[in-house]
Coordinates of N, CA and C and ligand atoms in Angstrom, one line a residue:
M1 N 36.8 -5.0 -9.3 CA 35.9 -4.3 -10.2 C 35.2 -3.2 -9.4
E2 N 35.0 -2.1 -10.1 CA 34.4 -1.0 -9.5 C 32.9 -1.2 -9.5
I3 N 32.3 -1.1 -8.2 CA 30.8 -1.2 -8.1 C 30.1 0.1 -8.4
K4 N 29.2 0.1 -9.3 CA 28.4 1.3 -9.6 C 27.1 1.1 -9.0
I5 N 26.8 2.0 -8.1 CA 25.4 1.9 -7.5 C 24.4 2.6 -8.3
P6 N 23.4 1.9 -8.8 CA 22.4 2.5 -9.7 C 21.7 3.6 -8.9
V7 N 21.4 4.8 -9.5 CA 20.5 5.8 -8.8 C 19.2 5.3 -8.7
H8 N 18.6 4.7 -9.6 CA 17.2 4.3 -9.6 C 17.1 2.8 -10.0
I9 N 16.6 2.0 -9.1 CA 16.3 0.6 -9.4 C 14.8 0.3 -9.4
A10 N 14.3 -0.3 -10.4 CA 12.9 -0.8 -10.6 C 12.8 -2.3 -10.4
I11 N 11.8 -2.8 -9.7 CA 11.7 -4.2 -9.6 C 10.4 -4.8 -9.9
I12 N 10.3 -5.8 -10.6 CA 9.1 -6.6 -10.9 C 9.2 -7.8 -9.9
M13 N 8.3 -7.7 -8.9 CA 8.5 -8.7 -7.7 C 7.6 -9.9 -8.1
D14 N 8.2 -10.8 -8.9 CA 7.4 -11.9 -9.4 C 7.6 -13.2 -8.6
G15 N 6.7 -14.1 -8.6 CA 6.8 -15.4 -8.1 C 6.3 -15.7 -6.7
N16 N 5.5 -14.8 -6.2 CA 5.1 -15.0 -4.9 C 4.1 -16.2 -4.8
G17 N 3.3 -16.3 -5.8 CA 2.3 -17.4 -5.9 C 3.0 -18.7 -6.0
R18 N 3.9 -18.8 -6.9 CA 4.7 -20.1 -7.0 C 5.4 -20.4 -5.8
W19 N 6.0 -19.5 -5.1 CA 6.8 -19.8 -3.9 C 5.8 -20.3 -2.9
A20 N 4.7 -19.7 -2.7 CA 3.7 -20.1 -1.7 C 3.3 -21.6 -2.0
K21 N 3.0 -21.8 -3.3 CA 2.5 -23.1 -3.7 C 3.5 -24.2 -3.4
R22 N 4.8 -23.9 -3.7 CA 5.9 -24.8 -3.4 C 5.9 -25.2 -1.9
Q23 N 5.5 -24.2 -1.0 CA 5.5 -24.5 0.4 C 4.2 -25.1 0.9
G24 N 3.3 -25.3 -0.1 CA 2.0 -25.8 0.3 C 1.2 -24.8 1.1
M25 N 1.4 -23.6 0.8 CA 0.6 -22.5 1.4 C -0.3 -21.8 0.4
P26 N -1.3 -21.1 0.8 CA -2.1 -20.2 -0.1 C -1.2 -19.2 -0.7
R27 N -1.7 -18.8 -1.9 CA -0.9 -17.8 -2.7 C -0.6 -16.5 -1.8
I28 N -1.6 -16.1 -1.1 CA -1.6 -14.8 -0.3 C -0.4 -14.8 0.7
M29 N 0.0 -16.0 1.2 CA 1.1 -16.0 2.1 C 2.4 -15.6 1.3
G30 N 2.5 -15.9 0.0 CA 3.6 -15.5 -0.8 C 3.6 -13.9 -0.8
H31 N 2.5 -13.4 -0.9 CA 2.4 -11.9 -1.0 C 2.8 -11.3 0.3
Y32 N 2.4 -11.9 1.4 CA 2.8 -11.5 2.8 C 4.3 -11.4 2.9
R33 N 4.9 -12.6 2.5 CA 6.3 -12.7 2.6 C 6.9 -11.6 1.7
G34 N 6.3 -11.5 0.5 CA 6.8 -10.5 -0.5 C 6.8 -9.1 0.1
A35 N 5.8 -8.7 0.9 CA 5.8 -7.4 1.4 C 7.0 -7.2 2.4
E36 N 7.3 -8.2 3.2 CA 8.4 -8.2 4.1 C 9.7 -8.0 3.3
V37 N 9.8 -8.8 2.2 CA 11.0 -8.7 1.4 C 11.2 -7.3 0.8
A38 N 10.1 -6.7 0.4 CA 10.1 -5.3 -0.1 C 10.6 -4.4 0.9
E39 N 10.3 -4.6 2.1 CA 10.8 -3.7 3.2 C 12.4 -4.0 3.5
E40 N 12.7 -5.2 3.4 CA 14.2 -5.6 3.6 C 15.0 -5.0 2.4
I41 N 14.5 -5.0 1.2 CA 15.2 -4.5 0.1 C 15.2 -3.0 0.1
T42 N 14.2 -2.4 0.6 CA 14.3 -1.0 0.7 C 15.4 -0.5 1.8
K43 N 15.5 -1.3 2.9 CA 16.6 -1.0 3.8 C 17.9 -1.2 3.2
A44 N 18.0 -2.3 2.4 CA 19.3 -2.5 1.7 C 19.7 -1.4 0.8
C45 N 18.7 -1.0 0.0 CA 19.0 0.2 -0.9 C 19.4 1.4 -0.2
I46 N 18.8 1.7 1.0 CA 19.2 2.9 1.7 C 20.7 2.7 2.1
D47 N 21.0 1.5 2.6 CA 22.4 1.3 3.0 C 23.4 1.5 1.8
L48 N 22.9 1.1 0.7 CA 23.8 1.1 -0.5 C 23.9 2.5 -1.2
G49 N 22.9 3.4 -0.9 CA 22.8 4.8 -1.4 C 22.0 4.9 -2.7
V50 N 21.2 3.9 -2.9 CA 20.3 4.0 -4.0 C 19.3 5.1 -3.7
R51 N 19.0 5.9 -4.7 CA 18.1 7.1 -4.4 C 16.6 6.9 -4.7
Y52 N 16.3 6.0 -5.7 CA 14.9 5.7 -6.1 C 14.8 4.2 -6.2
L53 N 13.7 3.8 -5.6 CA 13.3 2.3 -5.7 C 11.8 2.2 -6.1
T54 N 11.6 1.7 -7.3 CA 10.2 1.6 -7.8 C 9.8 0.1 -7.8
L55 N 8.7 -0.2 -7.1 CA 8.2 -1.5 -6.9 C 6.9 -1.7 -7.6
F56 N 6.8 -2.8 -8.4 CA 5.6 -3.1 -9.1 C 4.6 -3.9 -8.2
A57 N 3.7 -3.3 -7.5 CA 2.9 -4.0 -6.5 C 1.6 -4.5 -7.1
F58 N 1.0 -3.8 -8.1 CA -0.3 -4.2 -8.6 C -0.4 -3.6 -10.0
S59 N -0.6 -4.4 -11.0 CA -0.8 -3.9 -12.4 C -2.2 -3.7 -12.8
T60 N -2.4 -2.9 -13.9 CA -3.7 -2.7 -14.5 C -4.3 -4.1 -14.9
E61 N -3.5 -5.1 -15.2 CA -4.0 -6.3 -15.5 C -4.3 -7.3 -14.3
N62 N -3.8 -6.9 -13.2 CA -4.0 -7.8 -12.0 C -5.4 -7.8 -11.5
W63 N -6.3 -6.9 -12.0 CA -7.7 -6.9 -11.6 C -8.4 -8.2 -12.1
K64 N -7.7 -8.8 -13.2 CA -8.3 -10.1 -13.7 C -8.1 -11.3 -12.8
R65 N -7.3 -11.1 -11.7 CA -7.2 -12.2 -10.8 C -8.4 -12.5 -10.0
P66 N -8.6 -13.7 -9.4 CA -9.8 -13.9 -8.5 C -10.0 -12.8 -7.5
K67 N -11.3 -12.4 -7.4 CA -11.6 -11.3 -6.5 C -11.0 -11.4 -5.1
E68 N -11.0 -12.7 -4.6 CA -10.5 -12.8 -3.3 C -9.0 -12.4 -3.2
E69 N -8.2 -12.8 -4.2 CA -6.8 -12.5 -4.2 C -6.6 -10.9 -4.3
V70 N -7.4 -10.4 -5.2 CA -7.3 -8.9 -5.4 C -7.6 -8.2 -4.0
N71 N -8.7 -8.7 -3.4 CA -9.2 -8.0 -2.1 C -8.0 -8.2 -1.0
L72 N -7.5 -9.4 -1.0 CA -6.4 -9.7 0.0 C -5.2 -8.8 -0.3
L73 N -4.8 -8.6 -1.6 CA -3.6 -7.9 -1.9 C -3.9 -6.4 -1.5
F74 N -5.0 -5.9 -1.7 CA -5.2 -4.5 -1.3 C -5.4 -4.4 0.3
D75 N -5.9 -5.4 0.9 CA -5.9 -5.4 2.4 C -4.4 -5.3 2.9
L76 N -3.6 -6.1 2.3 CA -2.2 -6.3 2.7 C -1.6 -4.9 2.5
L77 N -1.8 -4.3 1.4 CA -1.2 -2.9 1.2 C -1.7 -1.9 2.2
R78 N -3.0 -2.0 2.4 CA -3.6 -1.0 3.4 C -3.0 -1.2 4.8
N79 N -2.9 -2.5 5.3 CA -2.4 -2.8 6.5 C -1.0 -2.4 6.6
Y80 N -0.2 -2.6 5.6 CA 1.2 -2.3 5.6 C 1.4 -0.8 5.7
L81 N 0.7 -0.1 4.9 CA 0.9 1.4 4.9 C 0.5 2.0 6.3
T82 N -0.6 1.4 6.9 CA -1.0 1.9 8.2 C 0.0 1.5 9.2
S83 N 0.6 0.3 9.3 CA 1.4 -0.1 10.4 C 2.8 0.4 10.2
K84 N 3.2 0.8 9.0 CA 4.6 1.2 8.7 C 4.9 2.7 8.7
R85 N 3.8 3.4 9.0 CA 3.9 4.8 8.9 C 5.1 5.4 9.6
E86 N 5.2 5.0 10.9 CA 6.4 5.6 11.7 C 7.7 5.1 11.2
D87 N 7.8 3.9 10.8 CA 9.1 3.3 10.2 C 9.5 4.1 9.0
L88 N 8.6 4.4 8.2 CA 8.9 5.1 6.9 C 9.6 6.4 7.3
N89 N 9.0 7.1 8.3 CA 9.6 8.4 8.7 C 10.9 8.3 9.3
R90 N 11.0 7.2 10.2 CA 12.2 7.0 11.0 C 13.4 6.7 10.0
L91 N 13.0 5.9 8.9 CA 14.1 5.5 8.0 C 14.4 6.6 6.9
G92 N 13.6 7.6 6.9 CA 13.8 8.7 5.9 C 13.3 8.4 4.6
V93 N 12.3 7.6 4.5 CA 11.7 7.1 3.2 C 10.6 8.1 2.7
R94 N 10.9 8.7 1.5 CA 9.8 9.4 0.9 C 9.0 8.4 0.0
L95 N 7.7 8.4 0.2 CA 6.9 7.4 -0.5 C 6.1 8.1 -1.5
R96 N 6.0 7.5 -2.7 CA 5.3 8.0 -3.8 C 4.5 6.9 -4.4
F97 N 3.4 7.2 -5.1 CA 2.6 6.1 -5.8 C 2.5 6.5 -7.3
I98 N 2.6 5.5 -8.1 CA 2.3 5.8 -9.5 C 1.2 4.8 -9.9
G99 N 0.4 5.2 -10.9 CA -0.7 4.3 -11.4 C -2.0 5.1 -11.3
R100 N -3.1 4.4 -11.6 CA -4.4 5.1 -11.6 C -4.9 5.1 -10.2
R101 N -5.5 6.1 -9.8 CA -6.1 6.2 -8.5 C -7.6 6.0 -8.5
D102 N -8.2 6.1 -9.7 CA -9.7 6.2 -9.8 C -10.4 4.8 -9.5
R103 N -9.7 3.7 -9.5 CA -10.3 2.4 -9.2 C -10.0 1.9 -7.8
I104 N -9.3 2.7 -7.0 CA -8.9 2.3 -5.7 C -9.8 2.8 -4.7
D105 N -10.2 2.0 -3.6 CA -11.1 2.4 -2.6 C -10.7 3.8 -2.1
P106 N -11.8 4.6 -1.9 CA -11.5 6.0 -1.4 C -10.6 6.0 -0.1
D107 N -10.9 5.1 0.8 CA -10.1 5.1 2.1 C -8.7 4.8 1.9
L108 N -8.3 3.9 1.0 CA -6.9 3.6 0.7 C -6.4 4.8 -0.1
R109 N -7.1 5.3 -1.0 CA -6.7 6.4 -1.9 C -6.3 7.6 -1.0
D110 N -7.1 7.9 0.1 CA -6.8 9.0 1.0 C -5.5 8.6 1.8
L111 N -5.4 7.4 2.2 CA -4.2 7.0 3.0 C -3.0 7.2 2.1
M112 N -3.1 6.8 0.8 CA -1.9 7.0 -0.1 C -1.5 8.5 -0.2
T113 N -2.5 9.4 -0.4 CA -2.2 10.8 -0.5 C -1.7 11.3 0.8
D114 N -2.3 11.0 1.9 CA -1.7 11.3 3.2 C -0.3 11.0 3.4
L115 N 0.1 9.7 3.1 CA 1.4 9.3 3.2 C 2.4 10.0 2.3
E116 N 1.9 10.3 1.1 CA 2.8 11.1 0.2 C 3.2 12.4 0.8
Q117 N 2.1 13.0 1.4 CA 2.3 14.4 2.0 C 3.2 14.3 3.2
E118 N 2.9 13.3 4.1 CA 3.5 13.2 5.3 C 5.0 12.8 5.2
T119 N 5.4 12.1 4.1 CA 6.8 11.7 3.9 C 7.6 12.6 2.9
S120 N 6.9 13.7 2.4 CA 7.4 14.4 1.3 C 8.7 15.1 1.6
K121 N 9.1 15.3 2.9 CA 10.3 16.0 3.3 C 11.5 14.9 3.5
N122 N 11.1 13.7 3.5 CA 12.1 12.6 3.8 C 13.0 12.5 2.6
N123 N 14.3 12.3 2.8 CA 15.2 12.3 1.6 C 16.3 11.3 1.6
R124 N 16.2 10.2 2.3 CA 17.2 9.1 2.2 C 17.0 8.3 0.9
I125 N 15.7 8.1 0.7 CA 15.4 7.3 -0.5 C 13.9 7.7 -0.9
T126 N 13.6 7.6 -2.2 CA 12.2 7.7 -2.6 C 11.8 6.3 -3.0
V127 N 10.8 5.8 -2.3 CA 10.2 4.5 -2.7 C 8.9 4.7 -3.5
I128 N 8.9 4.3 -4.7 CA 7.7 4.6 -5.5 C 6.9 3.2 -5.7
L129 N 5.7 3.1 -5.2 CA 4.9 1.9 -5.4 C 4.0 2.1 -6.5
A130 N 4.1 1.2 -7.5 CA 3.2 1.1 -8.7 C 1.9 0.3 -8.2
V131 N 0.8 1.0 -8.2 CA -0.4 0.3 -7.8 C -1.5 0.7 -8.9
D132 N -2.1 -0.4 -9.4 CA -3.0 -0.2 -10.5 C -2.2 0.6 -11.6
Y133 N -1.0 0.1 -11.9 CA -0.1 0.8 -12.9 C 0.0 -0.1 -14.1
G134 N 0.0 0.6 -15.3 CA 0.3 0.0 -16.5 C 1.1 1.0 -17.3
G135 N 2.1 0.5 -18.1 CA 2.9 1.4 -18.8 C 2.1 2.2 -19.9
R136 N 1.3 1.4 -20.6 CA 0.4 1.9 -21.7 C -0.5 3.0 -21.1
D137 N -1.2 2.5 -20.0 CA -2.1 3.4 -19.3 C -1.5 4.7 -18.9
D138 N -0.2 4.7 -18.4 CA 0.6 5.8 -18.0 C 0.7 6.8 -19.2
I139 N 1.1 6.2 -20.3 CA 1.3 7.0 -21.6 C 0.0 7.6 -22.0
I140 N -1.1 6.8 -22.0 CA -2.4 7.3 -22.5 C -2.9 8.5 -21.6
R141 N -2.7 8.3 -20.3 CA -3.1 9.3 -19.3 C -2.3 10.6 -19.6
A142 N -1.0 10.4 -19.8 CA -0.1 11.6 -20.1 C -0.6 12.3 -21.4
V143 N -0.9 11.6 -22.5 CA -1.3 12.1 -23.8 C -2.6 12.9 -23.4
N144 N -3.6 12.4 -22.8 CA -4.8 13.1 -22.6 C -4.6 14.3 -21.7
R145 N -3.7 14.2 -20.7 CA -3.5 15.4 -19.9 C -2.9 16.5 -20.7
A146 N -1.9 16.2 -21.6 CA -1.3 17.1 -22.4 C -2.3 17.8 -23.4
L147 N -3.2 16.9 -24.0 CA -4.2 17.4 -24.8 C -5.1 18.4 -24.1
R148 N -5.5 18.0 -22.9 CA -6.4 18.9 -22.1 C -5.9 20.3 -21.9
E149 N -4.5 20.2 -21.8 CA -3.8 21.5 -21.6 C -3.6 22.2 -22.9
G150 N -4.1 21.7 -23.9 CA -4.0 22.3 -25.3 C -2.6 22.2 -25.9
L151 N -1.8 21.3 -25.5 CA -0.4 21.1 -25.9 C -0.4 20.4 -27.3
L152 N 0.3 20.9 -28.2 CA 0.5 20.2 -29.5 C 2.0 20.2 -29.7
D153 N 2.4 19.4 -30.7 CA 3.8 19.3 -31.0 C 4.7 19.1 -29.8
L154 N 4.4 18.1 -29.1 CA 5.2 17.8 -27.8 C 6.6 17.3 -28.2
D155 N 7.6 17.6 -27.4 CA 8.8 16.9 -27.6 C 9.0 16.0 -26.3
E156 N 10.0 15.1 -26.3 CA 10.2 14.1 -25.4 C 10.3 14.7 -23.9
E157 N 11.0 15.8 -23.8 CA 11.1 16.4 -22.5 C 9.8 16.9 -22.0
T158 N 9.1 17.6 -22.7 CA 7.8 18.1 -22.3 C 6.8 17.0 -22.0
F159 N 6.8 16.0 -23.0 CA 5.8 14.9 -22.7 C 6.1 14.1 -21.4
S160 N 7.4 14.0 -21.1 CA 7.7 13.1 -20.0 C 7.2 13.9 -18.6
K161 N 7.0 15.1 -18.7 CA 6.5 15.8 -17.5 C 5.1 15.4 -17.2
F162 N 4.4 14.9 -18.1 CA 3.0 14.4 -17.9 C 3.0 12.9 -17.4
L163 N 4.1 12.3 -17.4 CA 4.0 10.8 -17.0 C 4.1 10.7 -15.5
D164 N 3.7 9.6 -15.0 CA 3.6 9.4 -13.5 C 5.0 9.6 -12.9
L165 N 6.1 9.2 -13.6 CA 7.4 9.4 -12.9 C 8.1 10.7 -13.3
A166 N 7.2 11.7 -13.6 CA 7.8 13.1 -13.8 C 8.7 13.5 -12.7
G167 N 9.9 14.0 -13.1 CA 10.9 14.5 -12.1 C 11.8 13.4 -11.6
V168 N 11.5 12.1 -11.9 CA 12.3 11.1 -11.4 C 13.2 10.6 -12.5
P169 N 14.5 10.5 -12.3 CA 15.4 9.9 -13.4 C 15.0 8.5 -13.8
D170 N 15.2 8.2 -15.1 CA 14.8 6.9 -15.6 C 15.5 5.7 -14.8
P171 N 14.9 4.6 -14.6 CA 15.6 3.6 -13.9 C 16.9 3.2 -14.6
D172 N 18.0 3.0 -13.8 CA 19.2 2.4 -14.4 C 19.1 1.0 -14.6
L173 N 18.4 0.4 -13.6 CA 18.5 -1.1 -13.6 C 17.0 -1.6 -13.2
L174 N 16.5 -2.6 -14.1 CA 15.3 -3.2 -13.8 C 15.7 -4.7 -13.4
I175 N 15.1 -5.1 -12.3 CA 15.2 -6.5 -11.8 C 13.8 -7.2 -11.9
R176 N 13.9 -8.4 -12.5 CA 12.6 -9.2 -12.5 C 13.0 -10.5 -12.0
T177 N 12.2 -10.9 -10.9 CA 12.5 -12.2 -10.3 C 11.7 -13.4 -10.9
A178 N 11.9 -14.6 -10.5 CA 11.1 -15.7 -10.8 C 11.1 -16.2 -12.3
G179 N 12.2 -15.9 -13.0 CA 12.5 -16.6 -14.3 C 11.9 -16.0 -15.5
E180 N 10.8 -15.1 -15.3 CA 10.1 -14.6 -16.4 C 11.0 -13.5 -17.1
R181 N 11.0 -13.4 -18.4 CA 11.9 -12.4 -19.1 C 11.1 -11.4 -19.9
R182 N 10.2 -10.7 -19.2 CA 9.3 -9.8 -19.9 C 9.3 -8.5 -19.2
V183 N 8.9 -7.4 -19.8 CA 8.6 -6.1 -19.2 C 7.2 -6.0 -18.6
S184 N 6.3 -6.8 -19.2 CA 4.9 -6.9 -18.7 C 4.3 -5.5 -18.5
N185 N 4.4 -4.6 -19.4 CA 3.7 -3.4 -19.3 C 4.1 -2.5 -18.1
F186 N 5.3 -2.7 -17.6 CA 5.8 -1.8 -16.6 C 6.2 -0.6 -17.2
L187 N 7.1 0.2 -16.7 CA 7.4 1.6 -17.1 C 7.9 1.7 -18.6
L188 N 7.0 1.5 -19.5 CA 7.4 1.4 -20.9 C 8.2 2.6 -21.5
W189 N 7.8 3.8 -21.1 CA 8.6 5.0 -21.6 C 9.9 5.1 -20.9
N190 N 9.9 4.9 -19.6 CA 11.1 5.1 -18.8 C 12.2 4.1 -18.9
L191 N 11.9 2.9 -19.4 CA 12.8 1.8 -19.5 C 13.7 1.9 -20.8
A192 N 13.5 2.9 -21.6 CA 14.2 2.9 -22.9 C 15.6 2.5 -22.9
Y193 N 16.4 3.0 -21.9 CA 17.8 2.6 -21.8 C 18.2 1.9 -20.6
T194 N 17.2 1.4 -19.9 CA 17.5 0.6 -18.7 C 18.2 -0.7 -18.9
E195 N 19.1 -1.1 -18.0 CA 19.7 -2.4 -18.0 C 18.8 -3.4 -17.4
L196 N 18.5 -4.5 -18.0 CA 17.6 -5.5 -17.5 C 18.3 -6.7 -16.9
Y197 N 17.8 -7.1 -15.7 CA 18.5 -8.2 -15.0 C 17.4 -9.1 -14.6
F198 N 17.6 -10.5 -15.0 CA 16.6 -11.4 -14.6 C 17.2 -12.5 -13.7
T199 N 16.4 -13.0 -12.7 CA 17.0 -14.0 -11.9 C 15.8 -15.0 -11.7
D200 N 16.2 -16.3 -11.5 CA 15.2 -17.4 -11.3 C 14.6 -17.3 -9.9
V201 N 15.3 -16.6 -8.9 CA 14.8 -16.6 -7.6 C 13.5 -16.0 -7.5
C202 N 12.6 -16.6 -6.7 CA 11.2 -16.0 -6.5 C 11.4 -14.8 -5.5
W203 N 10.5 -13.8 -5.7 CA 10.6 -12.6 -4.8 C 10.7 -13.0 -3.3
P204 N 9.9 -13.9 -2.8 CA 9.9 -14.1 -1.4 C 11.3 -14.6 -0.9
D205 N 12.1 -15.1 -1.9 CA 13.4 -15.6 -1.5 C 14.5 -14.6 -1.9
F206 N 14.1 -13.5 -2.4 CA 15.1 -12.5 -2.8 C 15.7 -11.8 -1.5
T207 N 17.1 -11.6 -1.6 CA 17.8 -11.1 -0.4 C 18.7 -10.0 -0.8
K208 N 19.3 -9.4 0.2 CA 20.3 -8.3 -0.1 C 21.5 -8.9 -0.9
E209 N 21.8 -10.2 -0.7 CA 22.9 -10.8 -1.5 C 22.5 -10.9 -3.0
E210 N 21.2 -11.2 -3.2 CA 20.7 -11.3 -4.6 C 20.8 -9.9 -5.2
L211 N 20.4 -8.9 -4.4 CA 20.5 -7.5 -4.9 C 21.9 -7.2 -5.3
L212 N 22.8 -7.5 -4.4 CA 24.2 -7.1 -4.7 C 24.7 -7.9 -5.9
R213 N 24.2 -9.1 -6.2 CA 24.6 -9.8 -7.4 C 24.0 -9.0 -8.6
A214 N 22.8 -8.5 -8.6 CA 22.3 -7.8 -9.7 C 23.1 -6.5 -9.9
I215 N 23.5 -5.8 -8.8 CA 24.3 -4.6 -9.0 C 25.7 -4.8 -9.5
E216 N 26.3 -6.0 -9.1 CA 27.6 -6.3 -9.6 C 27.5 -6.5 -11.2
D217 N 26.4 -7.3 -11.6 CA 26.2 -7.5 -12.9 C 26.0 -6.2 -13.7
F218 N 25.2 -5.4 -13.1 CA 24.9 -4.0 -13.7 C 26.3 -3.2 -13.8
S219 N 27.2 -3.3 -12.9 CA 28.4 -2.6 -12.8 C 29.3 -3.0 -14.0
R220 N 29.1 -4.3 -14.5 CA 29.9 -4.8 -15.6 C 29.4 -4.3 -17.0
R221 N 28.2 -3.8 -17.0 CA 27.6 -3.4 -18.2 C 28.2 -2.1 -18.8
K222 N 28.4 -2.0 -20.0 CA 28.8 -0.8 -20.7 C 27.6 -0.1 -21.3
R223 N 27.2 1.1 -20.7 CA 26.0 1.7 -21.1 C 26.4 2.7 -22.2
K224 N 25.8 2.6 -23.3 CA 26.2 3.4 -24.5 C 25.1 4.4 -24.9
F225 N 23.9 4.2 -24.5 CA 22.8 5.2 -24.8 C 22.8 5.5 -26.3
G226 N 23.1 4.5 -27.1 CA 23.0 4.7 -28.6 C 24.3 5.3 -29.2
R227 N 25.3 5.6 -28.3 CA 26.5 6.2 -28.9 C 27.5 5.1 -29.1
V228 N 28.7 5.5 -29.7 CA 29.8 4.7 -29.9 C 30.8 5.0 -28.7
L229 N 31.3 3.9 -28.0 CA 32.2 4.2 -26.9 C 33.6 4.0 -27.5
D230 N 34.5 5.0 -27.2 CA 35.9 4.9 -27.5 C 36.5 3.8 -26.5
E231 N 37.2 2.9 -27.1 CA 37.8 1.9 -26.2 C 39.1 2.4 -25.7
Ligands
LIG301 C1 3.8 -11.3 -8.4 O1 3.7 -12.6 -7.9 C2 3.4 -10.4 -7.3 C3 2.3 -9.6 -7.3 C4 1.3 -9.5 -8.3 C5 2.1 -8.7 -6.2 C6 3.3 -8.1 -5.6 C7 2.9 -7.5 -4.3 C8 3.6 -7.6 -3.1 C9 5.0 -8.2 -3.0 C10 3.1 -7.0 -1.9 C11 3.2 -5.5 -2.1 C12 3.1 -4.9 -0.8 C13 3.8 -3.9 -0.4 C14 3.5 -3.2 0.9 C15 5.0 -3.4 -1.2 P1 2.6 -13.6 -8.6 O2 1.4 -13.6 -7.7 O3 2.4 -13.2 -10.0 O4 3.4 -15.0 -8.5 P2 3.2 -16.1 -9.6 O5 3.7 -15.6 -10.8 O6 4.1 -17.2 -9.0 O7 1.8 -16.5 -9.6

């Protein structure tokens, strides 16, 4: 079978908490391991020639978690971004963030902007971290931006330029780990024709082999985009 490498893979990295609990560890340890796996999967995507990798790190709904877990998640992100700065450049990773910026601590917000600028010339892969991201929130912000610019009678192409993923091709493949079969307010607009892949493996146990399994499955799909395919 011919393997088709998706241009853009999006991942809902679920099951960190359950994984940690199973090992008798606090939930945050699942997130720590999860961050390591995100790094390993980024490297695997570079090796495979995937051009865009979008990772759901924190949703607009995740603020409802206990304050301690929220703080630890942002500490983890802050530490990770600080300590991996050189690695990102060495690997040729262009980093981008999608989601709201207004509720994020100013120091982290500045770090995010700095990293986006610092890595903007890297071109082996674009890694897009969704932080305080919600698909509905993305659409509403886009509508408001378009209205503020006085645009009426939008078409799909013009509208999509106001979305957080403007200029990025829609994901070809969405992977969600840990058995849940939902989109959970991830990239609602951009997932219109995305192939969905679900696995029971929790994110901290996700490996390059699991990624290859997902890509193999994707390669077998017939993508029709609403058309009729001649057999
Ligand atoms: C879902 O597991 C995971 C999250 C809400 C956070 C994901 C964040 C990371 C993997 C770290 C990101 C950091 C970097 C640097 C990419 P869950 O807590 O919902 O697990 P559960 O469903 O088992 O409770």
